[in-house]
């Protein structure tokens, strides 16, 4: 995942665990005081609601690149914790197909990345 300065990854939770490794930059969760920086290992417990941001409070980073291993879905929630949307492997593949179609590679281009 790559996020640029003042970037926000919408408030969400995962039904299963997520682990990550920060390759470049710094970022934080609005809900915690901890700041992830280059070389950090990240663990997101199942069910925790969090909002990932790259901002001045994250040490002035202008971008971050983090490898996340997400198990299951990403469930977007509002301030009350009510579901507003979700993404999973199937919606991600559909987004990739639409993107590859739009840039002229064809929707089937994504098939080479899926076993």
mmCIF file of N, CA and C in Angstrom:
data_model
loop_
_atom_site.group_PDB
_atom_site.id
_atom_site.type_symbol
_atom_site.label_atom_id
_atom_site.label_comp_id
_atom_site.label_asym_id
_atom_site.label_seq_id
_atom_site.Cartn_x
_atom_site.Cartn_y
_atom_site.Cartn_z
ATOM 1 N N UNK A 1 0.846 -1.172 0.000
ATOM 2 C CA UNK A 1 0.000 0.000 0.000
ATOM 3 C C UNK A 1 0.886 1.227 0.000
ATOM 4 N N UNK A 2 0.593 2.176 -0.862
ATOM 5 C CA UNK A 2 1.341 3.431 -0.913
ATOM 6 C C UNK A 2 0.365 4.572 -0.665
ATOM 7 N N UNK A 3 0.701 5.407 0.309
ATOM 8 C CA UNK A 3 -0.140 6.550 0.632
ATOM 9 C C UNK A 3 0.749 7.782 0.675
ATOM 10 N N UNK A 4 0.299 8.870 0.071
ATOM 11 C CA UNK A 4 1.057 10.119 0.061
ATOM 12 C C UNK A 4 0.593 11.047 1.180
ATOM 13 N N UNK A 5 1.357 12.118 1.403
ATOM 14 C CA UNK A 5 1.117 13.061 2.490
ATOM 15 C C UNK A 5 -0.346 13.452 2.582
ATOM 16 N N UNK A 6 -0.798 13.544 3.815
ATOM 17 C CA UNK A 6 -2.181 13.879 4.144
ATOM 18 C C UNK A 6 -3.147 12.835 3.603
ATOM 19 N N UNK A 7 -2.623 11.648 3.319
ATOM 20 C CA UNK A 7 -3.471 10.564 2.852
ATOM 21 C C UNK A 7 -4.170 9.878 4.007
ATOM 22 N N UNK A 8 -5.379 9.457 3.759
ATOM 23 C CA UNK A 8 -6.157 8.760 4.783
ATOM 24 C C UNK A 8 -6.729 7.496 4.170
ATOM 25 N N UNK A 9 -6.554 6.390 4.870
ATOM 26 C CA UNK A 9 -7.204 5.147 4.498
ATOM 27 C C UNK A 9 -8.425 5.047 5.396
ATOM 28 N N UNK A 10 -9.603 5.120 4.826
ATOM 29 C CA UNK A 10 -10.857 5.237 5.564
ATOM 30 C C UNK A 10 -10.936 4.321 6.778
ATOM 31 N N UNK A 11 -11.699 4.784 7.747
ATOM 32 C CA UNK A 11 -11.939 4.051 8.997
ATOM 33 C C UNK A 11 -12.453 2.664 8.642
ATOM 34 N N UNK A 12 -11.794 1.639 9.210
ATOM 35 C CA UNK A 12 -12.158 0.271 8.842
ATOM 36 C C UNK A 12 -11.732 -0.733 9.918
ATOM 37 N N UNK A 13 -12.143 -1.972 9.709
ATOM 38 C CA UNK A 13 -11.708 -3.099 10.547
ATOM 39 C C UNK A 13 -11.601 -4.324 9.658
ATOM 40 N N UNK A 14 -10.967 -5.349 10.193
ATOM 41 C CA UNK A 14 -10.793 -6.611 9.478
ATOM 42 C C UNK A 14 -11.338 -7.733 10.346
ATOM 43 N N UNK A 15 -12.060 -8.704 9.762
ATOM 44 C CA UNK A 15 -12.567 -9.818 10.558
ATOM 45 C C UNK A 15 -11.464 -10.813 10.949
ATOM 46 N N UNK A 16 -10.308 -10.703 10.293
ATOM 47 C CA UNK A 16 -9.177 -11.579 10.605
ATOM 48 C C UNK A 16 -7.938 -10.704 10.773
ATOM 49 N N UNK A 17 -6.849 -11.294 11.248
ATOM 50 C CA UNK A 17 -5.647 -10.512 11.521
ATOM 51 C C UNK A 17 -5.007 -9.950 10.260
ATOM 52 N N UNK A 18 -4.267 -8.877 10.457
ATOM 53 C CA UNK A 18 -3.478 -8.248 9.396
ATOM 54 C C UNK A 18 -2.079 -8.027 9.957
ATOM 55 N N UNK A 19 -1.065 -8.344 9.166
ATOM 56 C CA UNK A 19 0.306 -8.024 9.541
ATOM 57 C C UNK A 19 0.908 -7.187 8.423
ATOM 58 N N UNK A 20 1.894 -6.378 8.784
ATOM 59 C CA UNK A 20 2.517 -5.526 7.795
ATOM 60 C C UNK A 20 3.958 -5.209 8.144
ATOM 61 N N UNK A 21 4.669 -4.714 7.150
ATOM 62 C CA UNK A 21 6.053 -4.290 7.309
ATOM 63 C C UNK A 21 6.222 -2.964 6.578
ATOM 64 N N UNK A 22 6.699 -1.944 7.284
ATOM 65 C CA UNK A 22 6.859 -0.620 6.696
ATOM 66 C C UNK A 22 8.168 -0.584 5.905
ATOM 67 N N UNK A 23 8.037 -0.415 4.600
ATOM 68 C CA UNK A 23 9.186 -0.383 3.697
ATOM 69 C C UNK A 23 9.787 1.020 3.636
ATOM 70 N N UNK A 24 8.908 2.038 3.673
ATOM 71 C CA UNK A 24 9.375 3.422 3.550
ATOM 72 C C UNK A 24 8.403 4.357 4.251
ATOM 73 N N UNK A 25 8.933 5.398 4.876
ATOM 74 C CA UNK A 25 8.105 6.464 5.429
ATOM 75 C C UNK A 25 7.587 6.202 6.824
ATOM 76 N N UNK A 26 6.573 6.985 7.186
ATOM 77 C CA UNK A 26 5.935 6.911 8.498
ATOM 78 C C UNK A 26 4.441 7.106 8.348
ATOM 79 N N UNK A 27 3.701 6.503 9.244
ATOM 80 C CA UNK A 27 2.256 6.680 9.285
ATOM 81 C C UNK A 27 1.769 6.315 10.676
ATOM 82 N N UNK A 28 0.484 6.572 10.912
ATOM 83 C CA UNK A 28 -0.087 6.279 12.222
ATOM 84 C C UNK A 28 -1.569 5.958 12.077
ATOM 85 N N UNK A 29 -2.135 5.505 13.181
ATOM 86 C CA UNK A 29 -3.580 5.331 13.278
ATOM 87 C C UNK A 29 -4.129 6.499 14.088
ATOM 88 N N UNK A 30 -5.246 7.066 13.689
ATOM 89 C CA UNK A 30 -5.860 8.139 14.465
ATOM 90 C C UNK A 30 -6.229 7.667 15.872
ATOM 91 N N UNK A 31 -6.502 6.390 16.016
ATOM 92 C CA UNK A 31 -6.980 5.842 17.282
ATOM 93 C C UNK A 31 -5.868 5.465 18.264
ATOM 94 N N UNK A 32 -4.603 5.601 17.877
ATOM 95 C CA UNK A 32 -3.480 5.199 18.740
ATOM 96 C C UNK A 32 -2.374 6.255 18.711
ATOM 97 N N UNK A 33 -1.508 6.235 19.716
ATOM 98 C CA UNK A 33 -0.370 7.152 19.772
ATOM 99 C C UNK A 33 0.836 6.624 19.013
ATOM 100 N N UNK A 34 0.859 5.358 18.687
ATOM 101 C CA UNK A 34 1.989 4.698 18.047
ATOM 102 C C UNK A 34 2.189 5.198 16.619
ATOM 103 N N UNK A 35 3.451 5.380 16.216
ATOM 104 C CA UNK A 35 3.782 5.768 14.844
ATOM 105 C C UNK A 35 4.593 4.643 14.211
ATOM 106 N N UNK A 36 4.156 4.174 13.058
ATOM 107 C CA UNK A 36 4.888 3.156 12.300
ATOM 108 C C UNK A 36 5.915 3.870 11.436
ATOM 109 N N UNK A 37 7.140 3.364 11.410
ATOM 110 C CA UNK A 37 8.179 3.969 10.583
ATOM 111 C C UNK A 37 8.963 2.879 9.877
ATOM 112 N N UNK A 38 9.798 3.280 8.938
ATOM 113 C CA UNK A 38 10.574 2.327 8.154
ATOM 114 C C UNK A 38 11.171 1.251 9.057
ATOM 115 N N UNK A 39 10.921 0.002 8.701
ATOM 116 C CA UNK A 39 11.418 -1.133 9.468
ATOM 117 C C UNK A 39 10.460 -1.658 10.520
ATOM 118 N N UNK A 40 9.347 -0.972 10.761
ATOM 119 C CA UNK A 40 8.383 -1.415 11.777
ATOM 120 C C UNK A 40 7.586 -2.625 11.307
ATOM 121 N N UNK A 41 7.298 -3.511 12.250
ATOM 122 C CA UNK A 41 6.356 -4.608 12.042
ATOM 123 C C UNK A 41 5.013 -4.149 12.575
ATOM 124 N N UNK A 42 3.950 -4.439 11.853
ATOM 125 C CA UNK A 42 2.611 -3.998 12.232
ATOM 126 C C UNK A 42 1.720 -5.215 12.435
ATOM 127 N N UNK A 43 0.949 -5.211 13.509
ATOM 128 C CA UNK A 43 -0.051 -6.243 13.766
ATOM 129 C C UNK A 43 -1.373 -5.548 14.036
ATOM 130 N N UNK A 44 -2.394 -5.880 13.249
ATOM 131 C CA UNK A 44 -3.736 -5.362 13.470
ATOM 132 C C UNK A 44 -4.605 -6.536 13.923
ATOM 133 N N UNK A 45 -5.064 -6.515 15.176
ATOM 134 C CA UNK A 45 -5.890 -7.622 15.655
ATOM 135 C C UNK A 45 -7.263 -7.640 14.989
ATOM 136 N N UNK A 46 -7.853 -8.815 14.841
ATOM 137 C CA UNK A 46 -9.186 -8.903 14.243
ATOM 138 C C UNK A 46 -10.187 -8.035 15.005
ATOM 139 N N UNK A 47 -11.003 -7.303 14.249
ATOM 140 C CA UNK A 47 -12.084 -6.530 14.842
ATOM 141 C C UNK A 47 -11.722 -5.122 15.282
ATOM 142 N N UNK A 48 -10.434 -4.789 15.385
ATOM 143 C CA UNK A 48 -10.053 -3.446 15.812
ATOM 144 C C UNK A 48 -10.398 -2.427 14.724
ATOM 145 N N UNK A 49 -11.006 -1.332 15.118
ATOM 146 C CA UNK A 49 -11.327 -0.261 14.179
ATOM 147 C C UNK A 49 -10.174 0.731 14.184
ATOM 148 N N UNK A 50 -9.714 1.100 12.993
ATOM 149 C CA UNK A 50 -8.602 2.038 12.890
ATOM 150 C C UNK A 50 -8.677 2.824 11.587
ATOM 151 N N UNK A 51 -7.981 3.981 11.606
ATOM 152 C CA UNK A 51 -7.920 4.876 10.461
ATOM 153 C C UNK A 51 -6.459 5.204 10.225
ATOM 154 N N UNK A 52 -5.898 4.760 9.125
ATOM 155 C CA UNK A 52 -4.488 4.958 8.820
ATOM 156 C C UNK A 52 -4.301 6.312 8.143
ATOM 157 N N UNK A 53 -3.326 7.115 8.653
ATOM 158 C CA UNK A 53 -3.054 8.424 8.064
ATOM 159 C C UNK A 53 -1.555 8.657 7.918
ATOM 160 N N UNK A 54 -1.206 9.405 6.875
ATOM 161 C CA UNK A 54 0.142 9.934 6.692
ATOM 162 C C UNK A 54 -0.024 11.438 6.832
ATOM 163 N N UNK A 55 0.492 11.996 7.938
ATOM 164 C CA UNK A 55 0.306 13.416 8.193
ATOM 165 C C UNK A 55 1.458 13.977 9.023
ATOM 166 N N UNK A 56 1.380 15.235 9.387
ATOM 167 C CA UNK A 56 2.434 15.880 10.173
ATOM 168 C C UNK A 56 2.644 15.193 11.515
ATOM 169 N N UNK A 57 1.576 14.698 12.115
ATOM 170 C CA UNK A 57 1.685 14.027 13.411
ATOM 171 C C UNK A 57 2.421 12.695 13.308
ATOM 172 N N UNK A 58 2.586 12.196 12.081
ATOM 173 C CA UNK A 58 3.330 10.943 11.871
ATOM 174 C C UNK A 58 4.800 11.241 11.580
ATOM 175 N N UNK A 59 5.288 12.370 12.063
ATOM 176 C CA UNK A 59 6.698 12.682 11.902
ATOM 177 C C UNK A 59 7.036 13.438 10.635
ATOM 178 N N UNK A 60 6.048 14.018 9.987
ATOM 179 C CA UNK A 60 6.294 14.828 8.807
ATOM 180 C C UNK A 60 6.605 14.045 7.549
ATOM 181 N N UNK A 61 6.307 12.766 7.524
ATOM 182 C CA UNK A 61 6.541 11.964 6.326
ATOM 183 C C UNK A 61 5.682 12.476 5.179
ATOM 184 N N UNK A 62 6.204 12.370 3.967
ATOM 185 C CA UNK A 62 5.438 12.802 2.798
ATOM 186 C C UNK A 62 4.759 11.638 2.093
ATOM 187 N N UNK A 63 5.196 10.421 2.403
ATOM 188 C CA UNK A 63 4.539 9.234 1.861
ATOM 189 C C UNK A 63 4.964 8.029 2.669
ATOM 190 N N UNK A 64 4.280 6.934 2.455
ATOM 191 C CA UNK A 64 4.685 5.674 3.067
ATOM 192 C C UNK A 64 4.409 4.554 2.092
ATOM 193 N N UNK A 65 5.210 3.502 2.213
ATOM 194 C CA UNK A 65 4.978 2.265 1.475
ATOM 195 C C UNK A 65 5.043 1.147 2.504
ATOM 196 N N UNK A 66 3.974 0.402 2.634
ATOM 197 C CA UNK A 66 3.896 -0.691 3.596
ATOM 198 C C UNK A 66 3.345 -1.926 2.906
ATOM 199 N N UNK A 67 3.999 -3.071 3.158
ATOM 200 C CA UNK A 67 3.490 -4.350 2.677
ATOM 201 C C UNK A 67 2.550 -4.881 3.741
ATOM 202 N N UNK A 68 1.277 -5.034 3.389
ATOM 203 C CA UNK A 68 0.287 -5.599 4.299
ATOM 204 C C UNK A 68 -0.131 -6.973 3.802
ATOM 205 N N UNK A 69 -0.244 -7.916 4.700
ATOM 206 C CA UNK A 69 -0.791 -9.228 4.408
ATOM 207 C C UNK A 69 -2.148 -9.274 5.098
ATOM 208 N N UNK A 70 -3.190 -9.088 4.293
ATOM 209 C CA UNK A 70 -4.554 -8.991 4.813
ATOM 210 C C UNK A 70 -5.255 -10.328 4.626
ATOM 211 N N UNK A 71 -5.772 -10.861 5.712
ATOM 212 C CA UNK A 71 -6.553 -12.106 5.682
ATOM 213 C C UNK A 71 -8.025 -11.718 5.737
ATOM 214 N N UNK A 72 -8.784 -12.085 4.741
ATOM 215 C CA UNK A 72 -10.203 -11.757 4.745
ATOM 216 C C UNK A 72 -10.488 -10.403 4.142
ATOM 217 N N UNK A 73 -11.482 -9.739 4.654
ATOM 218 C CA UNK A 73 -12.004 -8.508 4.072
ATOM 219 C C UNK A 73 -11.528 -7.264 4.807
ATOM 220 N N UNK A 74 -11.804 -6.140 4.181
ATOM 221 C CA UNK A 74 -11.612 -4.831 4.788
ATOM 222 C C UNK A 74 -13.010 -4.234 4.875
ATOM 223 N N UNK A 75 -13.497 -4.032 6.096
ATOM 224 C CA UNK A 75 -14.861 -3.575 6.310
ATOM 225 C C UNK A 75 -14.826 -2.101 6.723
ATOM 226 N N UNK A 76 -15.364 -1.230 5.875
ATOM 227 C CA UNK A 76 -15.388 0.200 6.170
ATOM 228 C C UNK A 76 -16.536 0.501 7.130
ATOM 229 N N UNK A 77 -16.271 1.365 8.113
ATOM 230 C CA UNK A 77 -17.274 1.678 9.130
ATOM 231 C C UNK A 77 -17.371 3.179 9.344
ATOM 232 N N UNK A 78 -18.532 3.604 9.860
ATOM 233 C CA UNK A 78 -18.722 5.013 10.193
ATOM 234 C C UNK A 78 -18.307 5.257 11.642
ATOM 235 N N UNK A 79 -18.544 6.454 12.141
ATOM 236 C CA UNK A 79 -18.141 6.818 13.505
ATOM 237 C C UNK A 79 -18.824 5.958 14.567
ATOM 238 N N UNK A 80 -19.984 5.404 14.239
ATOM 239 C CA UNK A 80 -20.707 4.548 15.185
ATOM 240 C C UNK A 80 -20.311 3.077 15.041
ATOM 241 N N UNK A 81 -19.374 2.783 14.131
ATOM 242 C CA UNK A 81 -18.950 1.405 13.920
ATOM 243 C C UNK A 81 -19.857 0.608 13.008
ATOM 244 N N UNK A 82 -20.788 1.285 12.346
ATOM 245 C CA UNK A 82 -21.719 0.607 11.434
ATOM 246 C C UNK A 82 -21.075 0.449 10.060
ATOM 247 N N UNK A 83 -21.246 -0.701 9.449
ATOM 248 C CA UNK A 83 -20.654 -0.999 8.147
ATOM 249 C C UNK A 83 -21.191 -0.068 7.063
ATOM 250 N N UNK A 84 -20.254 0.490 6.286
ATOM 251 C CA UNK A 84 -20.636 1.361 5.172
ATOM 252 C C UNK A 84 -20.183 0.789 3.830
ATOM 253 N N UNK A 85 -19.356 -0.262 3.861
ATOM 254 C CA UNK A 85 -18.871 -0.886 2.641
ATOM 255 C C UNK A 85 -17.791 -1.898 2.984
ATOM 256 N N UNK A 86 -17.316 -2.609 1.961
ATOM 257 C CA UNK A 86 -16.255 -3.584 2.211
ATOM 258 C C UNK A 86 -15.478 -3.837 0.924
ATOM 259 N N UNK A 87 -14.288 -4.387 1.100
ATOM 260 C CA UNK A 87 -13.481 -4.876 -0.017
ATOM 261 C C UNK A 87 -12.954 -6.239 0.379
ATOM 262 N N UNK A 88 -12.910 -7.125 -0.596
ATOM 263 C CA UNK A 88 -12.297 -8.432 -0.384
ATOM 264 C C UNK A 88 -11.584 -8.818 -1.678
ATOM 265 N N UNK A 89 -11.081 -10.027 -1.739
ATOM 266 C CA UNK A 89 -10.320 -10.444 -2.921
ATOM 267 C C UNK A 89 -11.157 -10.317 -4.197
ATOM 268 N N UNK A 90 -12.437 -10.567 -4.112
ATOM 269 C CA UNK A 90 -13.292 -10.526 -5.295
ATOM 270 C C UNK A 90 -13.540 -9.091 -5.764
ATOM 271 N N UNK A 91 -13.765 -8.167 -4.826
ATOM 272 C CA UNK A 91 -13.959 -6.775 -5.235
ATOM 273 C C UNK A 91 -12.644 -6.184 -5.741
ATOM 274 N N UNK A 92 -11.514 -6.594 -5.160
ATOM 275 C CA UNK A 92 -10.202 -6.108 -5.627
ATOM 276 C C UNK A 92 -9.921 -6.597 -7.050
ATOM 277 N N UNK A 93 -10.229 -7.855 -7.343
ATOM 278 C CA UNK A 93 -10.035 -8.380 -8.700
ATOM 279 C C UNK A 93 -10.928 -7.622 -9.679
ATOM 280 N N UNK A 94 -12.159 -7.347 -9.285
ATOM 281 C CA UNK A 94 -13.076 -6.590 -10.150
ATOM 282 C C UNK A 94 -12.538 -5.182 -10.412
ATOM 283 N N UNK A 95 -11.971 -4.534 -9.373
ATOM 284 C CA UNK A 95 -11.382 -3.196 -9.562
ATOM 285 C C UNK A 95 -10.192 -3.264 -10.510
ATOM 286 N N UNK A 96 -9.366 -4.314 -10.367
ATOM 287 C CA UNK A 96 -8.212 -4.466 -11.256
ATOM 288 C C UNK A 96 -8.667 -4.681 -12.696
ATOM 289 N N UNK A 97 -9.674 -5.519 -12.895
ATOM 290 C CA UNK A 97 -10.181 -5.773 -14.243
ATOM 291 C C UNK A 97 -10.684 -4.480 -14.883
ATOM 292 N N UNK A 98 -11.410 -3.679 -14.119
ATOM 293 C CA UNK A 98 -11.918 -2.406 -14.638
ATOM 294 C C UNK A 98 -10.764 -1.467 -14.988
ATOM 295 N N UNK A 99 -9.743 -1.433 -14.141
ATOM 296 C CA UNK A 99 -8.582 -0.574 -14.402
ATOM 297 C C UNK A 99 -7.853 -1.018 -15.669
ATOM 298 N N UNK A 100 -7.556 -2.305 -15.768
ATOM 299 C CA UNK A 100 -6.827 -2.801 -16.938
ATOM 300 C C UNK A 100 -7.631 -2.595 -18.218
ATOM 301 N N UNK A 101 -8.937 -2.723 -18.133
ATOM 302 C CA UNK A 101 -9.788 -2.457 -19.292
ATOM 303 C C UNK A 101 -9.694 -0.985 -19.687
ATOM 304 N N UNK A 102 -9.755 -0.104 -18.680
ATOM 305 C CA UNK A 102 -9.729 1.340 -18.931
ATOM 306 C C UNK A 102 -8.410 1.820 -19.533
ATOM 307 N N UNK A 103 -7.297 1.159 -19.195
ATOM 308 C CA UNK A 103 -5.992 1.592 -19.723
ATOM 309 C C UNK A 103 -5.593 0.837 -20.983
ATOM 310 N N UNK A 104 -6.514 0.012 -21.497
ATOM 311 C CA UNK A 104 -6.282 -0.629 -22.779
ATOM 312 C C UNK A 104 -5.605 -1.987 -22.747
ATOM 313 N N UNK A 105 -5.406 -2.546 -21.575
ATOM 314 C CA UNK A 105 -4.775 -3.869 -21.495
ATOM 315 C C UNK A 105 -5.786 -5.006 -21.544
ATOM 316 N N UNK A 106 -7.047 -4.691 -21.339
ATOM 317 C CA UNK A 106 -8.094 -5.706 -21.334
ATOM 318 C C UNK A 106 -8.324 -6.261 -19.940
ATOM 319 N N UNK A 107 -9.577 -6.549 -19.647
ATOM 320 C CA UNK A 107 -9.948 -7.045 -18.314
ATOM 321 C C UNK A 107 -9.260 -8.359 -17.969
ATOM 322 N N UNK A 108 -8.983 -9.179 -18.966
ATOM 323 C CA UNK A 108 -8.359 -10.481 -18.710
ATOM 324 C C UNK A 108 -6.887 -10.383 -18.321
ATOM 325 N N UNK A 109 -6.296 -9.196 -18.425
ATOM 326 C CA UNK A 109 -4.885 -9.017 -18.072
ATOM 327 C C UNK A 109 -4.610 -9.451 -16.635
ATOM 328 N N UNK A 110 -5.577 -9.241 -15.745
ATOM 329 C CA UNK A 110 -5.405 -9.588 -14.331
ATOM 330 C C UNK A 110 -5.288 -11.104 -14.114
ATOM 331 N N UNK A 111 -5.798 -11.883 -15.040
ATOM 332 C CA UNK A 111 -5.800 -13.344 -14.869
ATOM 333 C C UNK A 111 -4.412 -13.937 -14.679
ATOM 334 N N UNK A 112 -3.384 -13.296 -15.230
ATOM 335 C CA UNK A 112 -2.032 -13.825 -15.093
ATOM 336 C C UNK A 112 -1.525 -13.752 -13.654
ATOM 337 N N UNK A 113 -2.165 -12.948 -12.810
ATOM 338 C CA UNK A 113 -1.734 -12.783 -11.426
ATOM 339 C C UNK A 113 -2.536 -13.660 -10.454
ATOM 340 N N UNK A 114 -3.505 -14.382 -10.958
ATOM 341 C CA UNK A 114 -4.389 -15.187 -10.120
ATOM 342 C C UNK A 114 -4.232 -16.660 -10.517
ATOM 343 N N UNK A 115 -3.981 -17.491 -9.518
ATOM 344 C CA UNK A 115 -3.884 -18.927 -9.808
ATOM 345 C C UNK A 115 -5.231 -19.543 -9.930
#
